[in-house]
Amino acid sequence: MSSIKVIGGGRLKGEIKIQGSKNAALPIIAATVLNRGITVLRNCPRILDVFHMINVLKETGCKADWEGNNLIVDTTDITSTKISEGSVQKMRSSILFLGALLGRSHEVSIAYPGGCSIGKRPIDYHLDSLKRMNVTQEFLGEDKSIIHCYTNKILGTDIFLKFPSVGATQNVILTAVLGEGVTRIFNAAREPEVYELCSFLIEAGARICGKGTAFIEIEGVKELHDVEFTLSPDRIVAGTYMAAVAAAGGDVILRDTPNRHVESVIRVMEKVGCRIKADDRHMRISCNKRPLPYKMLITQPYPGFPTDMQSQLMTVLSIADGKSTIIEEIFESRFQNVNELKKMGAKITIEENKSKAVISGVKHLEGAIVKAHDLRAGAALVIAGLIAEGETIIREATSIERGYEDICRDVNSLGANARYCSENIL
Ligand code: UD1
């Protein structure tokens, strides 16, 4: 288990190139099994979640190799449709193999993903939708924790999602692509990563209309073909470094930023006092005073403010010149960072059934030993370390490596002082 040590102080100045998108890469890696052949994914981030997803691919008999940031996947032969419990526990996104393997092999066994640190994260929308597509489900094992799904043919139908779940939308698309007839998804998630999965599948020969909208229509095709596809830059990594500048101050250029996909984040950053200039691919963000408070920030499905940016914004607002409120609407346990920020001197109270945080900005944070409860909370603590007086140690920082290729390298290229160290030498 690794830790990150950050010595705080100093404004940020320089340039960072934004890595490829994690949440686009994960479903597309699952989607590769729908093609019997070779897929090349360019600009694939080299992060733990992608490595886990590759391990799941290998469990099914597929092969994968890296050439720099290009991932070459050979899905010619599938030798197993069983995904081990260990894989699903390591990473919830392995649940996307549910739809992908059903599409390819008409059968899949996968462990039920348990709760995780940001909340319950059930998969009832995934399972209810698949049932409607002629997929039989049995729950096996002593505690009925293995889901065994099979079908003689996937039948297109109308799916109405109660909530625009990203994962459920992606699983229905993956199941429907090689099915029979037309599947229509109502109240589909509009996140850019759903759009990108559709773009990938269309390039590989799928027939999909309505990508990026709440109504997606998939007409089943017989097979897909080999494709080379370039993944977009990661909107949450870009947002994280925007938050770092908002908190620490400075003048930074972000190269390869998906500016269209971070509009809600840009609006918030401008309101807290940042100046932002953006064209199609790059962004310049600068900030030269203490952040302004934000009256009411509510996390919402895309195009609203993303839950994956909530922790980073909380760090920014912890040193704002006044009182701010954040309402977390998507995941119920995403305020775990509050206790960590309090160890650094932040003044935050949680109210109303734990979904509302009221943040009274303090002038500065102080270095402390804190723990990364999840990926984005960990990144938010690195930002807190940048602005704190003295030394901050973020324990269990491995969770940050799930989504950031090298957060220390990136912030150090802006003049910060952050480094990985092993927990037992601290
Ligand atoms: C994806 C993202 C994650 C992001 C989230 C919301 C990936 C790999 N992960 O997660 O980073 O924070 O979208 O933008 O892309 N729900 C149910 N039943 C279900 C499915 C979901 O009740 O069957 C609920 C969840 O508990 C949650 C909400 O719906 O409250 C949103 O979840 P969902 O959009 O499915 O998130 P993920 O796909 O897991």
Short mmCIF file of C-alpha atoms and ligand atoms in Angstrom, two decimals:
data_model
loop_
_atom_site.label_atom_id
_atom_site.label_comp_id
_atom_site.label_asym_id
_atom_site.label_seq_id
_atom_site.Cartn_x
_atom_site.Cartn_y
_atom_site.Cartn_z
CA MET A 1 0.00 0.00 0.00
CA SER A 2 1.51 3.33 -0.95
CA SER A 3 1.15 6.79 0.56
CA ILE A 4 1.65 10.23 -0.90
CA LYS A 5 3.59 12.91 0.94
CA VAL A 6 2.83 16.51 -0.06
CA ILE A 7 4.66 19.58 1.18
CA GLY A 8 2.20 22.42 0.84
CA GLY A 9 2.66 25.98 -0.30
CA GLY A 10 3.24 27.80 -3.55
CA ARG A 11 1.17 28.63 -6.57
CA LEU A 12 0.93 26.29 -9.54
CA LYS A 13 2.51 27.21 -12.85
CA GLY A 14 3.16 25.18 -15.99
CA GLU A 15 1.46 22.72 -18.32
CA ILE A 16 -0.09 19.27 -18.00
CA LYS A 17 -1.29 16.95 -20.74
CA ILE A 18 -4.55 15.29 -19.73
CA GLN A 19 -4.50 11.46 -19.86
CA GLY A 20 -7.08 9.31 -21.66
CA SER A 21 -10.47 8.82 -20.05
CA LYS A 22 -10.86 6.04 -17.48
CA ASN A 23 -14.64 5.90 -17.63
CA ALA A 24 -14.56 5.71 -21.44
CA ALA A 25 -11.82 3.06 -21.45
CA LEU A 26 -13.49 0.63 -19.01
CA PRO A 27 -16.76 -0.06 -20.91
CA ILE A 28 -14.92 -0.06 -24.24
CA ILE A 29 -12.46 -2.68 -22.97
CA ALA A 30 -15.50 -4.82 -22.02
CA ALA A 31 -17.03 -4.07 -25.45
CA THR A 32 -14.00 -5.48 -27.28
CA VAL A 33 -15.27 -9.03 -26.58
CA LEU A 34 -18.24 -8.38 -28.88
CA ASN A 35 -15.80 -8.51 -31.82
CA ARG A 36 -14.09 -11.77 -32.72
CA GLY A 37 -10.71 -10.29 -33.65
CA ILE A 38 -8.35 -7.43 -32.88
CA THR A 39 -9.17 -4.02 -31.39
CA VAL A 40 -6.66 -1.21 -30.88
CA LEU A 41 -7.46 1.44 -28.25
CA ARG A 42 -5.29 4.51 -28.58
CA ASN A 43 -4.67 6.99 -25.73
CA CYS A 44 -5.64 4.35 -23.15
CA PRO A 45 -4.65 5.46 -19.62
CA ARG A 46 -2.19 3.19 -17.80
CA ILE A 47 -4.06 3.09 -14.50
CA LEU A 48 -5.03 0.35 -12.02
CA ASP A 49 -8.67 0.14 -13.13
CA VAL A 50 -7.60 -0.46 -16.72
CA PHE A 51 -5.09 -3.12 -15.55
CA HIS A 52 -7.90 -4.83 -13.59
CA MET A 53 -10.16 -4.75 -16.64
CA ILE A 54 -7.37 -6.33 -18.73
CA ASN A 55 -7.03 -9.09 -16.10
CA VAL A 56 -10.75 -9.82 -16.46
CA LEU A 57 -10.34 -9.98 -20.25
CA LYS A 58 -7.52 -12.48 -19.73
CA GLU A 59 -9.78 -14.57 -17.41
CA THR A 60 -12.07 -15.03 -20.42
CA GLY A 61 -9.17 -16.23 -22.60
CA CYS A 62 -8.55 -12.97 -24.49
CA LYS A 63 -5.10 -11.44 -24.95
CA ALA A 64 -3.98 -7.86 -24.41
CA ASP A 65 -0.68 -6.05 -25.00
CA TRP A 66 0.50 -2.49 -24.59
CA GLU A 67 2.45 -0.39 -27.08
CA GLY A 68 3.00 2.85 -25.17
CA ASN A 69 -0.52 4.10 -24.43
CA ASN A 70 -2.08 1.93 -27.13
CA LEU A 71 -3.83 -1.19 -25.89
CA ILE A 72 -4.09 -4.04 -28.40
CA VAL A 73 -6.77 -6.57 -27.53
CA ASP A 74 -7.17 -9.95 -29.22
CA THR A 75 -10.65 -11.36 -28.57
CA THR A 76 -10.54 -14.08 -31.23
CA ASP A 77 -11.08 -16.86 -28.67
CA ILE A 78 -13.21 -16.79 -25.55
CA THR A 79 -12.49 -19.82 -23.37
CA SER A 80 -14.47 -18.90 -20.25
CA THR A 81 -17.54 -16.82 -19.45
CA LYS A 82 -16.96 -16.90 -15.69
CA ILE A 83 -15.75 -13.73 -13.97
CA SER A 84 -14.28 -14.49 -10.57
CA GLU A 85 -15.54 -12.95 -7.36
CA GLY A 86 -12.10 -11.41 -6.75
CA SER A 87 -12.29 -9.44 -10.01
CA VAL A 88 -15.70 -7.96 -9.29
CA GLN A 89 -14.70 -7.05 -5.76
CA LYS A 90 -11.53 -5.34 -6.99
CA MET A 91 -13.44 -3.27 -9.46
CA ARG A 92 -17.16 -2.75 -9.86
CA SER A 93 -16.83 -1.96 -13.57
CA SER A 94 -16.20 -5.65 -14.27
CA ILE A 95 -20.03 -5.80 -14.14
CA LEU A 96 -19.90 -4.41 -17.72
CA PHE A 97 -18.74 -7.86 -18.83
CA LEU A 98 -22.30 -8.96 -17.99
CA GLY A 99 -23.72 -7.39 -21.14
CA ALA A 100 -20.59 -7.86 -23.25
CA LEU A 101 -20.27 -11.63 -22.62
CA LEU A 102 -24.01 -12.18 -22.99
CA GLY A 103 -23.76 -10.48 -26.36
CA ARG A 104 -20.79 -12.57 -27.45
CA SER A 105 -21.44 -15.96 -25.85
CA HIS A 106 -25.06 -15.83 -24.63
CA GLU A 107 -23.88 -16.81 -21.16
CA VAL A 108 -22.05 -15.27 -18.22
CA SER A 109 -21.41 -16.00 -14.53
CA ILE A 110 -20.33 -13.09 -12.42
CA ALA A 111 -20.28 -12.37 -8.71
CA TYR A 112 -22.72 -9.81 -7.37
CA PRO A 113 -20.75 -6.60 -6.78
CA GLY A 114 -20.87 -5.78 -3.08
CA GLY A 115 -21.19 -2.32 -1.57
CA CYS A 116 -18.28 0.01 -2.03
CA SER A 117 -16.87 2.95 -0.19
CA ILE A 118 -19.03 5.56 -1.95
CA GLY A 119 -22.34 3.82 -1.33
CA LYS A 120 -24.52 0.77 -1.97
CA ARG A 121 -24.33 0.91 -5.78
CA PRO A 122 -26.95 -1.76 -6.59
CA ILE A 123 -27.36 -3.34 -10.07
CA ASP A 124 -31.13 -3.82 -10.08
CA TYR A 125 -31.58 -1.65 -13.22
CA HIS A 126 -29.02 -3.76 -15.06
CA LEU A 127 -30.68 -7.06 -14.10
CA ASP A 128 -34.29 -5.90 -14.63
CA SER A 129 -33.38 -4.62 -18.12
CA LEU A 130 -31.61 -7.82 -19.14
CA LYS A 131 -34.58 -9.91 -17.97
CA ARG A 132 -36.76 -7.96 -20.41
CA MET A 133 -34.31 -8.86 -23.20
CA ASN A 134 -34.96 -12.62 -22.82
CA VAL A 135 -32.06 -13.28 -20.46
CA THR A 136 -32.66 -15.89 -17.73
CA GLN A 137 -31.02 -15.23 -14.37
CA GLU A 138 -30.18 -17.63 -11.54
CA PHE A 139 -28.46 -16.78 -8.30
CA LEU A 140 -26.02 -19.51 -7.28
CA GLY A 141 -23.71 -20.32 -4.38
CA GLU A 142 -24.41 -20.60 -0.66
CA ASP A 143 -25.17 -16.91 -0.30
CA LYS A 144 -26.71 -16.62 -3.82
CA SER A 145 -23.97 -14.15 -4.73
CA ILE A 146 -23.13 -15.57 -8.16
CA ILE A 147 -25.33 -14.32 -10.98
CA HIS A 148 -25.59 -16.83 -13.80
CA CYS A 149 -27.23 -15.35 -16.91
CA TYR A 150 -28.00 -17.14 -20.15
CA THR A 151 -30.22 -16.88 -23.20
CA ASN A 152 -30.88 -18.72 -26.46
CA LYS A 153 -31.25 -15.34 -28.18
CA ILE A 154 -31.20 -11.74 -27.03
CA LEU A 155 -34.41 -10.05 -28.06
CA GLY A 156 -34.64 -6.30 -28.58
CA THR A 157 -37.30 -4.55 -26.51
CA ASP A 158 -38.16 -1.23 -24.84
CA ILE A 159 -36.21 -0.46 -21.67
CA PHE A 160 -37.31 2.32 -19.32
CA LEU A 161 -34.65 3.22 -16.76
CA LYS A 162 -35.97 4.67 -13.48
CA PHE A 163 -32.77 6.70 -13.20
CA PRO A 164 -30.29 7.46 -16.02
CA SER A 165 -27.68 5.02 -14.68
CA VAL A 166 -24.43 5.11 -16.63
CA GLY A 167 -23.56 1.45 -16.03
CA ALA A 168 -27.09 0.14 -16.72
CA THR A 169 -27.30 2.13 -19.99
CA GLN A 170 -23.93 0.73 -21.05
CA ASN A 171 -24.84 -2.84 -20.10
CA VAL A 172 -28.09 -2.69 -22.09
CA ILE A 173 -26.23 -1.31 -25.13
CA LEU A 174 -23.57 -4.05 -24.85
CA THR A 175 -26.26 -6.74 -24.61
CA ALA A 176 -28.33 -5.36 -27.50
CA VAL A 177 -25.62 -4.79 -30.13
CA LEU A 178 -25.56 -8.42 -31.35
CA GLY A 179 -29.17 -9.19 -30.37
CA GLU A 180 -32.20 -9.67 -32.58
CA GLY A 181 -34.43 -6.72 -33.40
CA VAL A 182 -34.48 -3.23 -31.95
CA THR A 183 -33.80 -2.18 -28.35
CA ARG A 184 -34.93 1.28 -27.29
CA ILE A 185 -33.60 2.81 -24.06
CA PHE A 186 -35.74 5.53 -22.50
CA ASN A 187 -34.16 7.81 -19.86
CA ALA A 188 -30.68 6.67 -20.95
CA ALA A 189 -27.62 8.24 -19.30
CA ARG A 190 -26.21 11.13 -21.38
CA GLU A 191 -22.68 11.02 -19.95
CA PRO A 192 -19.89 11.49 -22.54
CA GLU A 193 -18.67 7.99 -21.70
CA VAL A 194 -21.97 6.48 -22.93
CA TYR A 195 -21.62 8.57 -26.11
CA GLU A 196 -18.07 7.29 -26.51
CA LEU A 197 -19.05 3.64 -26.06
CA CYS A 198 -21.67 4.14 -28.80
CA SER A 199 -19.11 5.84 -31.08
CA PHE A 200 -16.72 2.92 -30.60
CA LEU A 201 -19.41 0.32 -31.31
CA ILE A 202 -20.66 2.21 -34.39
CA GLU A 203 -17.10 2.29 -35.78
CA ALA A 204 -16.95 -1.46 -35.19
CA GLY A 205 -20.15 -1.99 -37.19
CA ALA A 206 -22.99 -1.60 -34.65
CA ARG A 207 -26.22 0.23 -35.52
CA ILE A 208 -27.00 2.79 -32.82
CA CYS A 209 -29.00 6.04 -33.01
CA GLY A 210 -29.39 8.75 -30.38
CA LYS A 211 -25.96 8.58 -28.73
CA GLY A 212 -25.57 11.40 -26.22
CA THR A 213 -29.36 11.72 -25.77
CA ALA A 214 -31.80 10.22 -23.27
CA PHE A 215 -33.30 8.01 -26.00
CA ILE A 216 -30.98 5.44 -27.58
CA GLU A 217 -32.03 2.94 -30.22
CA ILE A 218 -29.93 -0.12 -31.04
CA GLU A 219 -30.66 -2.38 -33.97
CA GLY A 220 -28.94 -5.73 -33.58
CA VAL A 221 -26.31 -6.75 -36.17
CA LYS A 222 -24.80 -10.18 -36.86
CA GLU A 223 -21.20 -9.30 -36.06
CA LEU A 224 -18.71 -6.51 -35.41
CA HIS A 225 -15.34 -6.00 -37.08
CA ASP A 226 -11.81 -4.97 -36.07
CA VAL A 227 -11.37 -1.30 -35.28
CA GLU A 228 -8.78 1.23 -34.08
CA PHE A 229 -10.26 3.81 -31.75
CA THR A 230 -8.81 6.84 -29.92
CA LEU A 231 -10.13 7.46 -26.42
CA SER A 232 -11.02 11.02 -25.33
CA PRO A 233 -9.11 12.81 -22.62
CA ASP A 234 -10.40 12.33 -19.07
CA ARG A 235 -12.87 15.06 -18.03
CA ILE A 236 -12.54 14.28 -14.31
CA VAL A 237 -8.72 14.36 -14.37
CA ALA A 238 -8.97 17.73 -16.17
CA GLY A 239 -11.48 18.91 -13.55
CA THR A 240 -9.19 17.74 -10.74
CA TYR A 241 -6.31 19.90 -11.98
CA MET A 242 -8.69 22.83 -12.49
CA ALA A 243 -9.66 22.43 -8.82
CA ALA A 244 -5.98 22.33 -7.84
CA VAL A 245 -5.45 25.73 -9.49
CA ALA A 246 -8.64 27.14 -7.93
CA ALA A 247 -7.39 26.09 -4.48
CA ALA A 248 -3.66 26.80 -4.72
CA GLY A 249 -3.79 29.73 -7.15
CA GLY A 250 -1.56 29.98 -10.19
CA ASP A 251 -1.61 29.97 -13.97
CA VAL A 252 -1.77 26.62 -15.74
CA ILE A 253 -2.31 25.30 -19.25
CA LEU A 254 -4.14 21.99 -19.56
CA ARG A 255 -3.38 20.33 -22.90
CA ASP A 256 -5.87 17.93 -24.53
CA THR A 257 -8.78 18.91 -22.31
CA PRO A 258 -12.29 17.77 -23.27
CA ASN A 259 -13.58 21.33 -22.82
CA ARG A 260 -17.10 20.59 -24.07
CA HIS A 261 -17.46 17.91 -21.41
CA VAL A 262 -16.35 20.07 -18.49
CA GLU A 263 -18.75 22.97 -19.06
CA SER A 264 -20.50 22.55 -15.69
CA VAL A 265 -17.11 22.44 -13.97
CA ILE A 266 -15.91 25.55 -15.86
CA ARG A 267 -19.04 27.44 -14.72
CA VAL A 268 -18.38 26.55 -11.07
CA MET A 269 -14.67 27.37 -11.27
CA GLU A 270 -15.46 30.78 -12.77
CA LYS A 271 -17.90 31.47 -9.95
CA VAL A 272 -15.26 30.66 -7.33
CA GLY A 273 -12.91 33.16 -8.95
CA CYS A 274 -10.91 31.42 -11.71
CA ARG A 275 -10.28 32.95 -15.12
CA ILE A 276 -10.60 30.37 -17.87
CA LYS A 277 -9.86 30.53 -21.58
CA ALA A 278 -10.62 27.41 -23.58
CA ASP A 279 -10.59 26.41 -27.23
CA ASP A 280 -11.41 22.98 -28.69
CA ARG A 281 -8.47 21.16 -27.11
CA HIS A 282 -6.69 23.28 -24.54
CA MET A 283 -7.48 25.37 -21.50
CA ARG A 284 -5.71 28.11 -19.62
CA ILE A 285 -6.87 28.51 -16.04
CA SER A 286 -5.60 31.09 -13.62
CA CYS A 287 -6.53 32.22 -10.16
CA ASN A 288 -4.83 34.76 -7.97
CA LYS A 289 -6.95 35.11 -4.85
CA ARG A 290 -8.62 33.04 -2.18
CA PRO A 291 -11.60 31.12 -3.66
CA LEU A 292 -15.06 32.68 -3.39
CA PRO A 293 -17.74 30.61 -1.63
CA TYR A 294 -20.36 28.73 -3.69
CA LYS A 295 -23.88 29.08 -2.38
CA MET A 296 -25.36 25.74 -3.42
CA LEU A 297 -23.53 23.09 -5.45
CA ILE A 298 -25.66 20.07 -6.37
CA THR A 299 -24.25 16.95 -8.03
CA GLN A 300 -26.38 15.68 -10.90
CA PRO A 301 -26.28 13.37 -13.91
CA TYR A 302 -24.58 14.85 -17.01
CA PRO A 303 -24.70 17.66 -18.08
CA GLY A 304 -25.00 18.66 -14.40
CA PHE A 305 -22.06 18.98 -12.04
CA PRO A 306 -20.45 15.49 -11.74
CA THR A 307 -20.40 13.59 -8.45
CA ASP A 308 -16.84 12.56 -9.40
CA MET A 309 -15.78 16.22 -8.93
CA GLN A 310 -17.59 16.79 -5.64
CA SER A 311 -14.70 15.91 -3.29
CA GLN A 312 -12.22 18.09 -5.19
CA LEU A 313 -14.63 21.05 -5.03
CA MET A 314 -15.10 20.49 -1.32
CA THR A 315 -11.36 20.99 -0.82
CA VAL A 316 -11.50 24.24 -2.82
CA LEU A 317 -14.48 25.51 -0.79
CA SER A 318 -12.85 24.52 2.51
CA ILE A 319 -10.60 27.59 2.15
CA ALA A 320 -13.17 29.86 0.47
CA ASP A 321 -13.87 33.33 1.80
CA GLY A 322 -17.32 32.46 3.24
CA LYS A 323 -19.91 29.71 3.60
CA SER A 324 -20.75 27.15 0.88
CA THR A 325 -23.18 24.24 0.61
CA ILE A 326 -22.82 20.99 -1.33
CA ILE A 327 -25.70 18.57 -1.89
CA GLU A 328 -24.67 15.08 -3.02
CA GLU A 329 -27.53 13.63 -5.08
CA ILE A 330 -25.89 10.58 -6.68
CA PHE A 331 -23.96 8.49 -4.13
CA GLU A 332 -25.00 8.40 -0.48
CA SER A 333 -21.57 7.85 1.11
CA ARG A 334 -19.52 10.40 -0.74
CA PHE A 335 -18.84 12.71 2.20
CA GLN A 336 -16.26 10.46 3.83
CA ASN A 337 -13.59 13.01 3.05
CA VAL A 338 -15.16 15.48 5.48
CA ASN A 339 -13.49 13.86 8.48
CA GLU A 340 -10.13 13.85 6.68
CA LEU A 341 -10.42 17.55 5.74
CA LYS A 342 -11.42 18.32 9.35
CA LYS A 343 -8.12 16.75 10.49
CA MET A 344 -6.50 19.48 8.37
CA GLY A 345 -8.51 22.25 10.03
CA ALA A 346 -11.51 22.49 7.67
CA LYS A 347 -14.89 23.48 9.17
CA ILE A 348 -17.59 21.30 7.62
CA THR A 349 -20.86 19.95 8.99
CA ILE A 350 -23.04 17.25 7.46
CA GLU A 351 -26.78 17.76 7.63
CA GLU A 352 -30.11 16.38 6.37
CA ASN A 353 -29.78 12.66 6.08
CA LYS A 354 -26.06 12.95 5.31
CA SER A 355 -26.55 14.40 1.81
CA LYS A 356 -25.83 18.07 2.60
CA ALA A 357 -22.45 19.49 3.59
CA VAL A 358 -22.10 23.03 4.88
CA ILE A 359 -18.56 24.33 4.54
CA SER A 360 -17.39 27.41 6.42
CA GLY A 361 -14.20 28.45 4.66
CA VAL A 362 -11.07 28.78 6.79
CA LYS A 363 -8.04 30.90 5.85
CA HIS A 364 -5.73 27.92 5.47
CA LEU A 365 -5.44 24.17 6.05
CA GLU A 366 -2.72 22.47 8.04
CA GLY A 367 -0.73 19.39 7.08
CA ALA A 368 -1.94 16.12 8.70
CA ILE A 369 -1.99 12.35 8.25
CA VAL A 370 -5.16 11.51 6.32
CA LYS A 371 -6.64 8.56 4.46
CA ALA A 372 -7.89 8.27 0.87
CA HIS A 373 -11.31 6.58 1.19
CA ASP A 374 -11.84 6.40 -2.55
CA LEU A 375 -10.27 7.51 -5.81
CA ARG A 376 -11.65 11.05 -6.05
CA ALA A 377 -11.50 11.64 -2.29
CA GLY A 378 -7.81 10.77 -2.52
CA ALA A 379 -7.24 13.26 -5.34
CA ALA A 380 -9.07 15.88 -3.26
CA LEU A 381 -6.65 15.24 -0.39
CA VAL A 382 -3.67 15.76 -2.70
CA ILE A 383 -5.17 19.18 -3.52
CA ALA A 384 -5.66 19.80 0.21
CA GLY A 385 -1.99 18.89 0.74
CA LEU A 386 -0.94 21.45 -1.90
CA ILE A 387 -2.62 24.29 0.01
CA ALA A 388 -1.87 23.14 3.55
CA GLU A 389 0.87 24.55 5.72
CA GLY A 390 3.51 21.88 6.30
CA GLU A 391 3.46 18.21 5.41
CA THR A 392 0.42 16.09 4.52
CA ILE A 393 0.57 12.31 4.29
CA ILE A 394 -2.22 10.61 2.39
CA ARG A 395 -2.44 6.97 3.38
CA GLU A 396 -3.97 4.25 1.19
CA ALA A 397 -3.10 6.32 -1.84
CA THR A 398 -3.24 3.22 -4.06
CA SER A 399 -6.89 4.10 -4.66
CA ILE A 400 -5.69 7.28 -6.42
CA GLU A 401 -3.71 5.10 -8.86
CA ARG A 402 -7.02 3.53 -9.91
CA GLY A 403 -7.73 6.65 -11.94
CA TYR A 404 -4.63 8.86 -12.23
CA GLU A 405 -1.56 7.69 -14.15
CA ASP A 406 0.74 9.68 -11.88
CA ILE A 407 -0.81 12.48 -9.87
CA CYS A 408 2.55 13.33 -8.23
CA ARG A 409 4.28 13.70 -11.61
CA ASP A 410 1.46 15.93 -12.83
CA VAL A 411 1.31 18.33 -9.87
CA ASN A 412 5.12 18.40 -9.59
CA SER A 413 5.28 19.53 -13.22
CA LEU A 414 3.36 22.59 -11.96
CA GLY A 415 5.93 23.26 -9.24
CA ALA A 416 4.38 21.26 -6.38
CA ASN A 417 6.26 18.96 -4.01
CA ALA A 418 4.51 15.56 -3.87
CA ARG A 419 5.92 12.06 -3.87
CA TYR A 420 4.87 8.45 -3.40
CA CYS A 421 6.32 6.53 -0.50
CA SER A 422 5.74 3.11 0.94
CA GLU A 423 3.55 3.14 4.09
CA ASN A 424 5.98 1.13 6.19
CA ILE A 425 8.77 3.71 5.93
CA LEU A 426 6.60 6.53 7.26
C1 UD1 B 1 -20.48 5.67 -13.26
C2 UD1 B 1 -19.03 6.09 -13.19
C3 UD1 B 1 -18.75 6.79 -11.88
C4 UD1 B 1 -19.70 7.97 -11.70
C5 UD1 B 1 -21.15 7.50 -11.87
C6 UD1 B 1 -22.15 8.64 -11.85
C7 UD1 B 1 -17.81 4.49 -14.52
C8 UD1 B 1 -16.86 3.36 -14.55
N1 UD1 B 1 -18.19 4.92 -13.32
O1 UD1 B 1 -20.71 4.75 -12.20
O2 UD1 B 1 -17.40 7.27 -11.90
O3 UD1 B 1 -19.55 8.48 -10.40
O4 UD1 B 1 -21.31 6.82 -13.13
O5 UD1 B 1 -21.84 9.57 -12.84
O6 UD1 B 1 -18.20 5.04 -15.54
N2 UD1 B 1 -28.27 2.77 -9.33
C9 UD1 B 1 -29.28 1.94 -8.86
N3 UD1 B 1 -29.45 0.72 -9.48
C10 UD1 B 1 -28.69 0.34 -10.54
C11 UD1 B 1 -27.67 1.20 -11.02
C12 UD1 B 1 -27.49 2.42 -10.38
O7 UD1 B 1 -29.99 2.26 -7.90
O8 UD1 B 1 -28.91 -0.76 -11.08
C13 UD1 B 1 -28.05 4.08 -8.65
C14 UD1 B 1 -26.69 4.14 -7.94
O9 UD1 B 1 -26.76 3.59 -6.64
C15 UD1 B 1 -26.42 5.62 -7.92
C16 UD1 B 1 -27.03 6.10 -9.25
O10 UD1 B 1 -27.95 5.09 -9.64
O11 UD1 B 1 -27.10 6.23 -6.86
C17 UD1 B 1 -26.01 6.36 -10.34
O12 UD1 B 1 -25.27 5.20 -10.60
P1 UD1 B 1 -24.66 4.88 -12.04
O13 UD1 B 1 -24.94 6.00 -12.98
O14 UD1 B 1 -25.10 3.52 -12.42
O15 UD1 B 1 -23.11 4.88 -11.71
P2 UD1 B 1 -22.02 3.83 -12.21
O16 UD1 B 1 -22.31 3.42 -13.61
O17 UD1 B 1 -21.82 2.80 -11.17
#
